[in-house]
mmCIF file of C-alpha atoms and ligand atoms in Angstrom:
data_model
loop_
_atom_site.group_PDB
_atom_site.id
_atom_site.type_symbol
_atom_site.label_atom_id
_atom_site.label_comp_id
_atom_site.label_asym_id
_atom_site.label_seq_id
_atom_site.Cartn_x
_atom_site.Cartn_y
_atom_site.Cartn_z
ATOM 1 C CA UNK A 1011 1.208 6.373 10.212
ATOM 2 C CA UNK A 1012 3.476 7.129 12.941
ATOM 3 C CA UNK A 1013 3.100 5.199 16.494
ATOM 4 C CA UNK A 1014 3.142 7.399 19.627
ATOM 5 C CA UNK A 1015 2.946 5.767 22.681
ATOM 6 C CA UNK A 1016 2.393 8.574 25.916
ATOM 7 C CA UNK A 1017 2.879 5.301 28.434
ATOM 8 C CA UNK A 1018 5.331 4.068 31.155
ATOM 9 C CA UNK A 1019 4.918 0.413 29.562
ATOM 10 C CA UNK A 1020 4.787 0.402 25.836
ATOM 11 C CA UNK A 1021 7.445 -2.679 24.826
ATOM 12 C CA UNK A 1022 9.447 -0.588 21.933
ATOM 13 C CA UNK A 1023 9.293 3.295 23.245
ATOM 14 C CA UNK A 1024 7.637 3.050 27.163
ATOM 15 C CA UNK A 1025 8.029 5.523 28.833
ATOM 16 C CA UNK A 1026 10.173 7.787 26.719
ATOM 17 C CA UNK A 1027 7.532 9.910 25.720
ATOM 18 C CA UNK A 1028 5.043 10.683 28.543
ATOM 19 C CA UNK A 1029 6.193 14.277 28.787
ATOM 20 C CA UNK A 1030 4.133 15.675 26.301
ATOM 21 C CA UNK A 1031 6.335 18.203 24.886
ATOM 22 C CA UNK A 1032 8.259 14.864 23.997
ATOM 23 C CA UNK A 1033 5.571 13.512 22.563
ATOM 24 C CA UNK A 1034 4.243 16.207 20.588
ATOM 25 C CA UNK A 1035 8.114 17.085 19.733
ATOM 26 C CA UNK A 1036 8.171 13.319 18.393
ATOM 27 C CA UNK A 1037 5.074 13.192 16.495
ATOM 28 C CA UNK A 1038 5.753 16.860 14.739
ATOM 29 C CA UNK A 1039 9.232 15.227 13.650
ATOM 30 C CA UNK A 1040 7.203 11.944 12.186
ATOM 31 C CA UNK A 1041 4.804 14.481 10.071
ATOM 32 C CA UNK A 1042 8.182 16.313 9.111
ATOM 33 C CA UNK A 1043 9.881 13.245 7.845
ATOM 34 C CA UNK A 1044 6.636 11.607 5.658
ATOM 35 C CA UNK A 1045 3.985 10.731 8.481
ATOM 36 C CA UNK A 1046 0.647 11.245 6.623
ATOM 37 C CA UNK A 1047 -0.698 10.251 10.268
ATOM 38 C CA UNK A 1048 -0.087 10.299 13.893
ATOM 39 C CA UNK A 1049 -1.517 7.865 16.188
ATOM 40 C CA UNK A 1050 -1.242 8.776 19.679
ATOM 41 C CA UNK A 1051 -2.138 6.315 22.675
ATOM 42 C CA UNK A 1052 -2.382 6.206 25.856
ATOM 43 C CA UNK A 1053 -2.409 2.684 27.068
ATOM 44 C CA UNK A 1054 -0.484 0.112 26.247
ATOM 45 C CA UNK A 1055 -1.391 -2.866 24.599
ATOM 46 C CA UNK A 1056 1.534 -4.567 24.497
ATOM 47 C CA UNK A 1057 1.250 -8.667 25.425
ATOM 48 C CA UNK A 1058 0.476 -9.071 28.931
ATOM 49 C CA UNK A 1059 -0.762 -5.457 29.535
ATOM 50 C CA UNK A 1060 -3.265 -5.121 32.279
ATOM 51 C CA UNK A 1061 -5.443 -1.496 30.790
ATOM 52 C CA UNK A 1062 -5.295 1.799 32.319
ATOM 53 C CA UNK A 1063 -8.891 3.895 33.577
ATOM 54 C CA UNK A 1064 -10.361 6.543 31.243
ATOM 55 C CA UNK A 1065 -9.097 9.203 33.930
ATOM 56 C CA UNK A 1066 -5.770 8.215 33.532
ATOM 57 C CA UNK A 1067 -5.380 7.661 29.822
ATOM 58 C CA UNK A 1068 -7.127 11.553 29.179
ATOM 59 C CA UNK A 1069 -4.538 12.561 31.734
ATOM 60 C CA UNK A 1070 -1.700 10.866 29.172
ATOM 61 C CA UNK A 1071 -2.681 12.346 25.881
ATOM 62 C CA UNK A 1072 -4.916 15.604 26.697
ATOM 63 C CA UNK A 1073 -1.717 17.638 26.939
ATOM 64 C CA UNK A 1074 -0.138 15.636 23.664
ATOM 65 C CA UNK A 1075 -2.882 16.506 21.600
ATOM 66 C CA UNK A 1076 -3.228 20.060 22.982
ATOM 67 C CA UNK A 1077 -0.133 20.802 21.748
ATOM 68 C CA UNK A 1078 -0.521 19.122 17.895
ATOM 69 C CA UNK A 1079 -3.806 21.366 16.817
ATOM 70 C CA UNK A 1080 -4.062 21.233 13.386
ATOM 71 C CA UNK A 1081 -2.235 17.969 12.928
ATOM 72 C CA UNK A 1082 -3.551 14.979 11.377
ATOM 73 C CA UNK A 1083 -3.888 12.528 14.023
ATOM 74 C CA UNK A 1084 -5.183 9.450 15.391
ATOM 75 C CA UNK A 1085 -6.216 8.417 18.409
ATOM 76 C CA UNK A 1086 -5.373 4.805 19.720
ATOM 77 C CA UNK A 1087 -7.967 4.090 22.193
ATOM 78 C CA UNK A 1088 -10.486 1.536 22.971
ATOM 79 C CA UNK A 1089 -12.539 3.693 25.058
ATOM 80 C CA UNK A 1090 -15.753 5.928 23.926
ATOM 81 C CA UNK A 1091 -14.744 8.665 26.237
ATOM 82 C CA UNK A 1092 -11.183 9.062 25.294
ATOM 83 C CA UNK A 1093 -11.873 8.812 21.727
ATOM 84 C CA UNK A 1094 -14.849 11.423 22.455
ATOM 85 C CA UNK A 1095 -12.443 14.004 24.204
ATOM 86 C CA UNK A 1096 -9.554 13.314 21.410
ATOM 87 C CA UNK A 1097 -12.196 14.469 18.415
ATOM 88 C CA UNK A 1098 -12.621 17.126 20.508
ATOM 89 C CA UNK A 1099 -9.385 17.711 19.930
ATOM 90 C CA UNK A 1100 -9.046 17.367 16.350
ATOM 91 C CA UNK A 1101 -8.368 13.651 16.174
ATOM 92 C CA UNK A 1102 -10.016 12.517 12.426
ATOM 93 C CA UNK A 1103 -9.260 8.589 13.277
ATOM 94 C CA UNK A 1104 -10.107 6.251 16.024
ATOM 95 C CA UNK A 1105 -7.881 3.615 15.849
ATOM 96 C CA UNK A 1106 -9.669 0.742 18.315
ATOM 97 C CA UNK A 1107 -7.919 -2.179 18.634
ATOM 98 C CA UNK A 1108 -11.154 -4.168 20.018
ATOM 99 C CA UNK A 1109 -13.079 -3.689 16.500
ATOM 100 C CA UNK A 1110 -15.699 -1.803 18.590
ATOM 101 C CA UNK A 1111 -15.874 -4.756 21.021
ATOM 102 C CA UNK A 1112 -14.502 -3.743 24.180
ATOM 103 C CA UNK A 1113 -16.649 -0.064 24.781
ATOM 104 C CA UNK A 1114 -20.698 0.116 23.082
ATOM 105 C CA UNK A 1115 -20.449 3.547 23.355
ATOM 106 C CA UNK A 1116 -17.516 3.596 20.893
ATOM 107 C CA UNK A 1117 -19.977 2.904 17.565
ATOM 108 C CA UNK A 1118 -22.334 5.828 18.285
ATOM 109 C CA UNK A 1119 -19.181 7.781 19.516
ATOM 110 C CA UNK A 1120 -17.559 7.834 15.982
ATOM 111 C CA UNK A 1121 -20.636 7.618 14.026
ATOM 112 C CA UNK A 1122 -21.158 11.087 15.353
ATOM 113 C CA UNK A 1123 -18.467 12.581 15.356
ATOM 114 C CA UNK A 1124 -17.956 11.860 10.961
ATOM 115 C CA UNK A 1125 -14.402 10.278 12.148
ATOM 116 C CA UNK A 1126 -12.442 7.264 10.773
ATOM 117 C CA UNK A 1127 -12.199 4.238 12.299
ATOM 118 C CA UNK A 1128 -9.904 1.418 12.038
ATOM 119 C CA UNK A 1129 -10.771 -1.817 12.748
ATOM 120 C CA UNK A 1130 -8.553 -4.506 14.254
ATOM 121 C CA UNK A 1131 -8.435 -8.171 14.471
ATOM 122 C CA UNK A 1132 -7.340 -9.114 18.174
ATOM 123 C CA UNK A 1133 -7.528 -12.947 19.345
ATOM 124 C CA UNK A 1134 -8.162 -12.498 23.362
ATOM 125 C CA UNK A 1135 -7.111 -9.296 24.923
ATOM 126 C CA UNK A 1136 -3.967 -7.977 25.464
ATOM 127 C CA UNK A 1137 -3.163 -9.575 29.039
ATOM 128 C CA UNK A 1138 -3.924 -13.113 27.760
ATOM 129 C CA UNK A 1139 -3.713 -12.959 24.146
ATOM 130 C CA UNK A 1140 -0.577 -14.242 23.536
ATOM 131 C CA UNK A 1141 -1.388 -17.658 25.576
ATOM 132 C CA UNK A 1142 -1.329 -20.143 22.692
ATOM 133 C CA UNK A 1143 -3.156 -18.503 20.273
ATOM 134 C CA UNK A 1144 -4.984 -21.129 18.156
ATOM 135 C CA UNK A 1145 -6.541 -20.997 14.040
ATOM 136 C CA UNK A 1146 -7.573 -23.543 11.573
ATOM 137 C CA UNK A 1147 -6.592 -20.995 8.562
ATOM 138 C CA UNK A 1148 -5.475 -17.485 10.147
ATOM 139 C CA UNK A 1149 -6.105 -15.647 7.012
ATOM 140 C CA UNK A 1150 -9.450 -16.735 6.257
ATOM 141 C CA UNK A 1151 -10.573 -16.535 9.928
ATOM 142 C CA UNK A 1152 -9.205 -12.586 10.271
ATOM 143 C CA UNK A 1153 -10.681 -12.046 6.920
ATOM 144 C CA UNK A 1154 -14.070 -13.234 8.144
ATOM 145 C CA UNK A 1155 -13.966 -11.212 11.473
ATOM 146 C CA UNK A 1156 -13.194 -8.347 9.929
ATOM 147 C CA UNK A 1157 -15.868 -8.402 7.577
ATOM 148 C CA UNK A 1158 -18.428 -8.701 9.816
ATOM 149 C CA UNK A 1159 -17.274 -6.016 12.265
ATOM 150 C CA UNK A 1160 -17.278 -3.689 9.156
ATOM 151 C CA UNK A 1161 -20.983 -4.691 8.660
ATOM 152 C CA UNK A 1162 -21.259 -3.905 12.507
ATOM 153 C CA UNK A 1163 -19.416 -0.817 12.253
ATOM 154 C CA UNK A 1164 -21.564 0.248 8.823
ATOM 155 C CA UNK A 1165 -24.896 -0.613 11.158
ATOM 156 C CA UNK A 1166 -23.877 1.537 13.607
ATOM 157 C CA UNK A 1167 -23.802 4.697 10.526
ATOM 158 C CA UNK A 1168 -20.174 4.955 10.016
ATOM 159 C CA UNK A 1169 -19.919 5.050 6.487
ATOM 160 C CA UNK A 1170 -17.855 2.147 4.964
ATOM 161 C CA UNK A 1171 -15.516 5.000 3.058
ATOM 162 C CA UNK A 1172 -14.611 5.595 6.475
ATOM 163 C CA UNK A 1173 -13.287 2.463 7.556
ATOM 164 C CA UNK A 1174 -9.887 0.513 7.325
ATOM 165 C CA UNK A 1175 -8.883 -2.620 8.252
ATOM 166 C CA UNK A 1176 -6.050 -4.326 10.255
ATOM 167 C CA UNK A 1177 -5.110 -7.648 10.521
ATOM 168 C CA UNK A 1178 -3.903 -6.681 13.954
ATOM 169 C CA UNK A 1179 0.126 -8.015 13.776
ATOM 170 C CA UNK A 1180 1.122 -9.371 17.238
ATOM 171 C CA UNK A 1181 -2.670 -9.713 18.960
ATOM 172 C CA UNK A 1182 -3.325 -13.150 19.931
ATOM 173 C CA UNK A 1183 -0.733 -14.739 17.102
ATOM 174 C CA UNK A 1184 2.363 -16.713 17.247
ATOM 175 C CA UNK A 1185 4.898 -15.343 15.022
ATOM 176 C CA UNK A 1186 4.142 -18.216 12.715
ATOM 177 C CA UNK A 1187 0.331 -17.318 12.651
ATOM 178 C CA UNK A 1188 1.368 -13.232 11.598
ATOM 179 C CA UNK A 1189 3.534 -14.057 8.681
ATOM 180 C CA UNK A 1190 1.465 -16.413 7.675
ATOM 181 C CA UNK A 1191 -1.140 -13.082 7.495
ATOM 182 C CA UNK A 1192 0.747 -11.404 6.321
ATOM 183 C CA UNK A 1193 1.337 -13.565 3.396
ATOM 184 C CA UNK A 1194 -2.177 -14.098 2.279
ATOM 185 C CA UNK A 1195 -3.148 -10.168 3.108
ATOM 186 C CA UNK A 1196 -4.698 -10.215 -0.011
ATOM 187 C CA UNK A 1197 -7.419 -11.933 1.403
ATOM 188 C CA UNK A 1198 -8.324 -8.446 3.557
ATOM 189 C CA UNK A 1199 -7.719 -6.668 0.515
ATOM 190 C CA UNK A 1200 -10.209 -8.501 -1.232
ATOM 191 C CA UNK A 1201 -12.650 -6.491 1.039
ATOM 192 C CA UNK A 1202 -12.201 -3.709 -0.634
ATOM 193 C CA UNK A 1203 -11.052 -1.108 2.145
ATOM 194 C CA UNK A 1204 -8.006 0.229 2.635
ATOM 195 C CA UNK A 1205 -5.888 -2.684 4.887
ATOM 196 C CA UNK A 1206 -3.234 -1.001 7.475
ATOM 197 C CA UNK A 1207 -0.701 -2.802 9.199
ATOM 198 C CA UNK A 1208 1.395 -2.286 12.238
ATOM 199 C CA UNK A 1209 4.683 -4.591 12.180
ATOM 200 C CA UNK A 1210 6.974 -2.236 13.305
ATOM 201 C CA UNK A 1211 9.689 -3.020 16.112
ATOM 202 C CA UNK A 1212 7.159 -5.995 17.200
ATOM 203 C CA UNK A 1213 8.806 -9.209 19.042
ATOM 204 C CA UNK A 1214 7.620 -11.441 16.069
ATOM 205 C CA UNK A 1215 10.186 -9.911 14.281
ATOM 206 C CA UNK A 1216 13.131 -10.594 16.572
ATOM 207 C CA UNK A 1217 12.307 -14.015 17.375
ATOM 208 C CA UNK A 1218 12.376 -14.759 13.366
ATOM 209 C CA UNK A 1219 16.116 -13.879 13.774
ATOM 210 C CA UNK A 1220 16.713 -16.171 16.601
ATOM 211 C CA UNK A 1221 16.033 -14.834 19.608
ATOM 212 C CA UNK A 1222 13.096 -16.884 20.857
ATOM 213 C CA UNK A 1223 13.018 -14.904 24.321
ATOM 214 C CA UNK A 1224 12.863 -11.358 22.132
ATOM 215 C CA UNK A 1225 10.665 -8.936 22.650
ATOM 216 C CA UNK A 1226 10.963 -6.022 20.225
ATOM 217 C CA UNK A 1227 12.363 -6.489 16.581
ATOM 218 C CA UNK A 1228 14.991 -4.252 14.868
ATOM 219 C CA UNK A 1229 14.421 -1.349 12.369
ATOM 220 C CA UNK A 1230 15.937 -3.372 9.838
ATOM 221 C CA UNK A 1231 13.384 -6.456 10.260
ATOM 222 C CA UNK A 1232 10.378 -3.524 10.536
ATOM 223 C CA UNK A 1233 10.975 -2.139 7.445
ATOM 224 C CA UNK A 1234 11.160 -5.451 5.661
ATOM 225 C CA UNK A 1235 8.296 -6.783 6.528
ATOM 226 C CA UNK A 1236 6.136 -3.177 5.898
ATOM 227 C CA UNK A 1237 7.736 -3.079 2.357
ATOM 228 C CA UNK A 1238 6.478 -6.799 1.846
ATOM 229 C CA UNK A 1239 3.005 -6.299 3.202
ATOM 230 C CA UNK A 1240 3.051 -3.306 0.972
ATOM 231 C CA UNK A 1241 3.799 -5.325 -1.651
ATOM 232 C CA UNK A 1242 0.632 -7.118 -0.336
ATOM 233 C CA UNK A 1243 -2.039 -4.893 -0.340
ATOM 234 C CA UNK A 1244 -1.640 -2.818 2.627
ATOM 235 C CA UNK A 1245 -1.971 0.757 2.413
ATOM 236 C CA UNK A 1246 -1.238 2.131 5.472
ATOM 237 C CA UNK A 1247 1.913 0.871 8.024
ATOM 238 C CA UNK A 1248 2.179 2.066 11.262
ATOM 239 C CA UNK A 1249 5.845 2.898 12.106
ATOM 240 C CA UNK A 1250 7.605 4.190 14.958
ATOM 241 C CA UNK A 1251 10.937 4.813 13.094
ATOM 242 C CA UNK A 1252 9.241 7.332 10.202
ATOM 243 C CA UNK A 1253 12.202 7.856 8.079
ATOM 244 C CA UNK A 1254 13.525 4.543 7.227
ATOM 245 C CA UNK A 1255 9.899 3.329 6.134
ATOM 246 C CA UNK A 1256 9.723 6.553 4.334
ATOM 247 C CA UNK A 1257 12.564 5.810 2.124
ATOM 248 C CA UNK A 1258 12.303 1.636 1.603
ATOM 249 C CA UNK A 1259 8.750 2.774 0.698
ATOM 250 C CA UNK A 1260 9.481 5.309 -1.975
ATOM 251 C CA UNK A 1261 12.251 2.728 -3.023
ATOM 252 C CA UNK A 1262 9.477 -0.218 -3.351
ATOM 253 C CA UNK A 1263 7.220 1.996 -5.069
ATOM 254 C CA UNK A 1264 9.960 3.084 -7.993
ATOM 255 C CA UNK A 1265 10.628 -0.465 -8.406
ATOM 256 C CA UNK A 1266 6.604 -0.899 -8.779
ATOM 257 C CA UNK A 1267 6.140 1.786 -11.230
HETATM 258 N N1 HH2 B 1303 -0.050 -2.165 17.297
HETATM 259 C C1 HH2 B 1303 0.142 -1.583 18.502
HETATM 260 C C2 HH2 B 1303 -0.709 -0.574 18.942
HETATM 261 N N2 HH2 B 1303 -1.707 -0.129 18.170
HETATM 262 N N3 HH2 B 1303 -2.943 -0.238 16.177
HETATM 263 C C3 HH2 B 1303 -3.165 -0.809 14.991
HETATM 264 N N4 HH2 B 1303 -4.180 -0.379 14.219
HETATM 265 N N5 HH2 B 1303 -2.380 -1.819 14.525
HETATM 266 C C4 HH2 B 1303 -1.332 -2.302 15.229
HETATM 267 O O1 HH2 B 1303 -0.658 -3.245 14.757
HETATM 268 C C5 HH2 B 1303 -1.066 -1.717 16.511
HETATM 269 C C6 HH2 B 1303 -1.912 -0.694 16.960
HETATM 270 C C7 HH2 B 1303 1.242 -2.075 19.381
HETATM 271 O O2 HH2 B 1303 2.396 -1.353 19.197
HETATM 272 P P1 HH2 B 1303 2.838 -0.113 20.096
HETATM 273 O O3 HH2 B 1303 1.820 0.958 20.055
HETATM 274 O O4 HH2 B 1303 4.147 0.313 19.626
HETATM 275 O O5 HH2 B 1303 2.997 -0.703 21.552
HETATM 276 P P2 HH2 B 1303 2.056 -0.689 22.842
HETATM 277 O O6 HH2 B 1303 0.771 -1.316 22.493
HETATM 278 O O7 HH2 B 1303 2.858 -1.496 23.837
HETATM 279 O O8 HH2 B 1303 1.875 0.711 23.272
#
């Protein structure tokens, strides 16, 4: 899954593609070089992020997703009206980083519609979340949320052959804490739907190579840690640099057999 970010303010690509020729230029190439997936957003969520209105994010990612009909594409939203308007679209995934917590329209919204969903785990919300996140056993306690928002989401007549799951890398964990996840992701897998994960370019990943203040991680450190949660159980990563994953991935899959 590639990451598109049509924001001023996203912490690895703000702001670079919020002319949506760029955008749509950049998620084409991500299809071109092994993207199954696009996920296009239009509000950040980065640490610290304060939200955007529904007017403004439509006015983001309208014109992106104008210009990618016929694409396979997600939409990164946490909003029932945005995600409405993107299925409009042609978006086949709503990728809601509130687990269907933050909008009750969203439920009905996708159930409706016959989209995807993908359900993350988020400790907080984005403009506090990273204020000394706390667990007794991360694992087992993203494990357990996410298995009852996919009895939520099932209630609410998504089918469950709709549905993955996300530990949710980076919201409302120390760096610590999302190893640590990522480490015992077959605890999510155990759930028996497909787990994605989005590692890529996040600060955890620079601070693990000493720069406590860092906050964006390199290519390099992205791609390791997708091949290992690979190695885990996940079955979709969300990248922003397509090609490299591409290739460790094809690499860690020979090596698999
Ligand atoms: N991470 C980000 C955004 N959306 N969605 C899922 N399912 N999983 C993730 O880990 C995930 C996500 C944050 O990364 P990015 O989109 O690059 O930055 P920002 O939120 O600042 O736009």
């Amino acid at each position: 899954m590639g990451g598109v970010n049509v924001t001023p303010d996203s912490f690895s690509d703000g702001g670079v593609n919020l002319n949506p020729d760029v955008a749509a230029a950049a998620a084409r190439r991500m299809l071109a070089e092994g993207a199954a997936i696009v996920d296009v957003g239009g509000e950040s969520t980065r640490p610290g992020s304060e939200g955007v209105s529904s007017e403004e994010e439509l006015r983001r990612i309208v014109p992106v997703l104008e210009r990618l009909g016929g694409a396979p594409v997600s939409i990164d939203t946490t909003k029932a009206a945005v995600a409405r308007r993107a299925l409009e679209l042609g978006a086949e995934l709503v990728n809601d980083v509130t687990a269907l917590r933050g909008d009750p329209l969203m439920a009905e919204t996708v159930a409706e519609a016959g989209a995807y969903l993908c359900l993350v785990h988020m400790q907080g919300e984005p403009r506090s979340m990273q204020r000394d996140p706390r667990y007794e056993d991360v694992a087992g306690e993203v494990t357990s949320f996410l298995e009852e928002r996919l009895a939520v989401a099932v209630r609410a007549g998504i089918p469950e052959g709709r549905i993955c799951l996300d530990p949710g890398f980076g919201f409302g964990k120390t760096a610590v804490q999302n190893f640590e996840l990522l480490r015992r992701l077959d605890l999510l897998a155990a759930l028996g739907r497909p787990v994605l994960v989005g590692v890529s370019r996040k600060s955890s990943l620079g601070r693990l190579l000493g720069n406590a203040e860092a906050t964006t991680g390199s290519i390099a450190a992205s791609v390791g840690a997708a091949v290992a949660a690979y190695e885990r159980g996940a079955a979709i990563l969300r990248a922003h640099d397509v090609r490299p994953h591409v290739e460790a991935l094809a690499a860690a899959r020979a090596v698999w057999g």
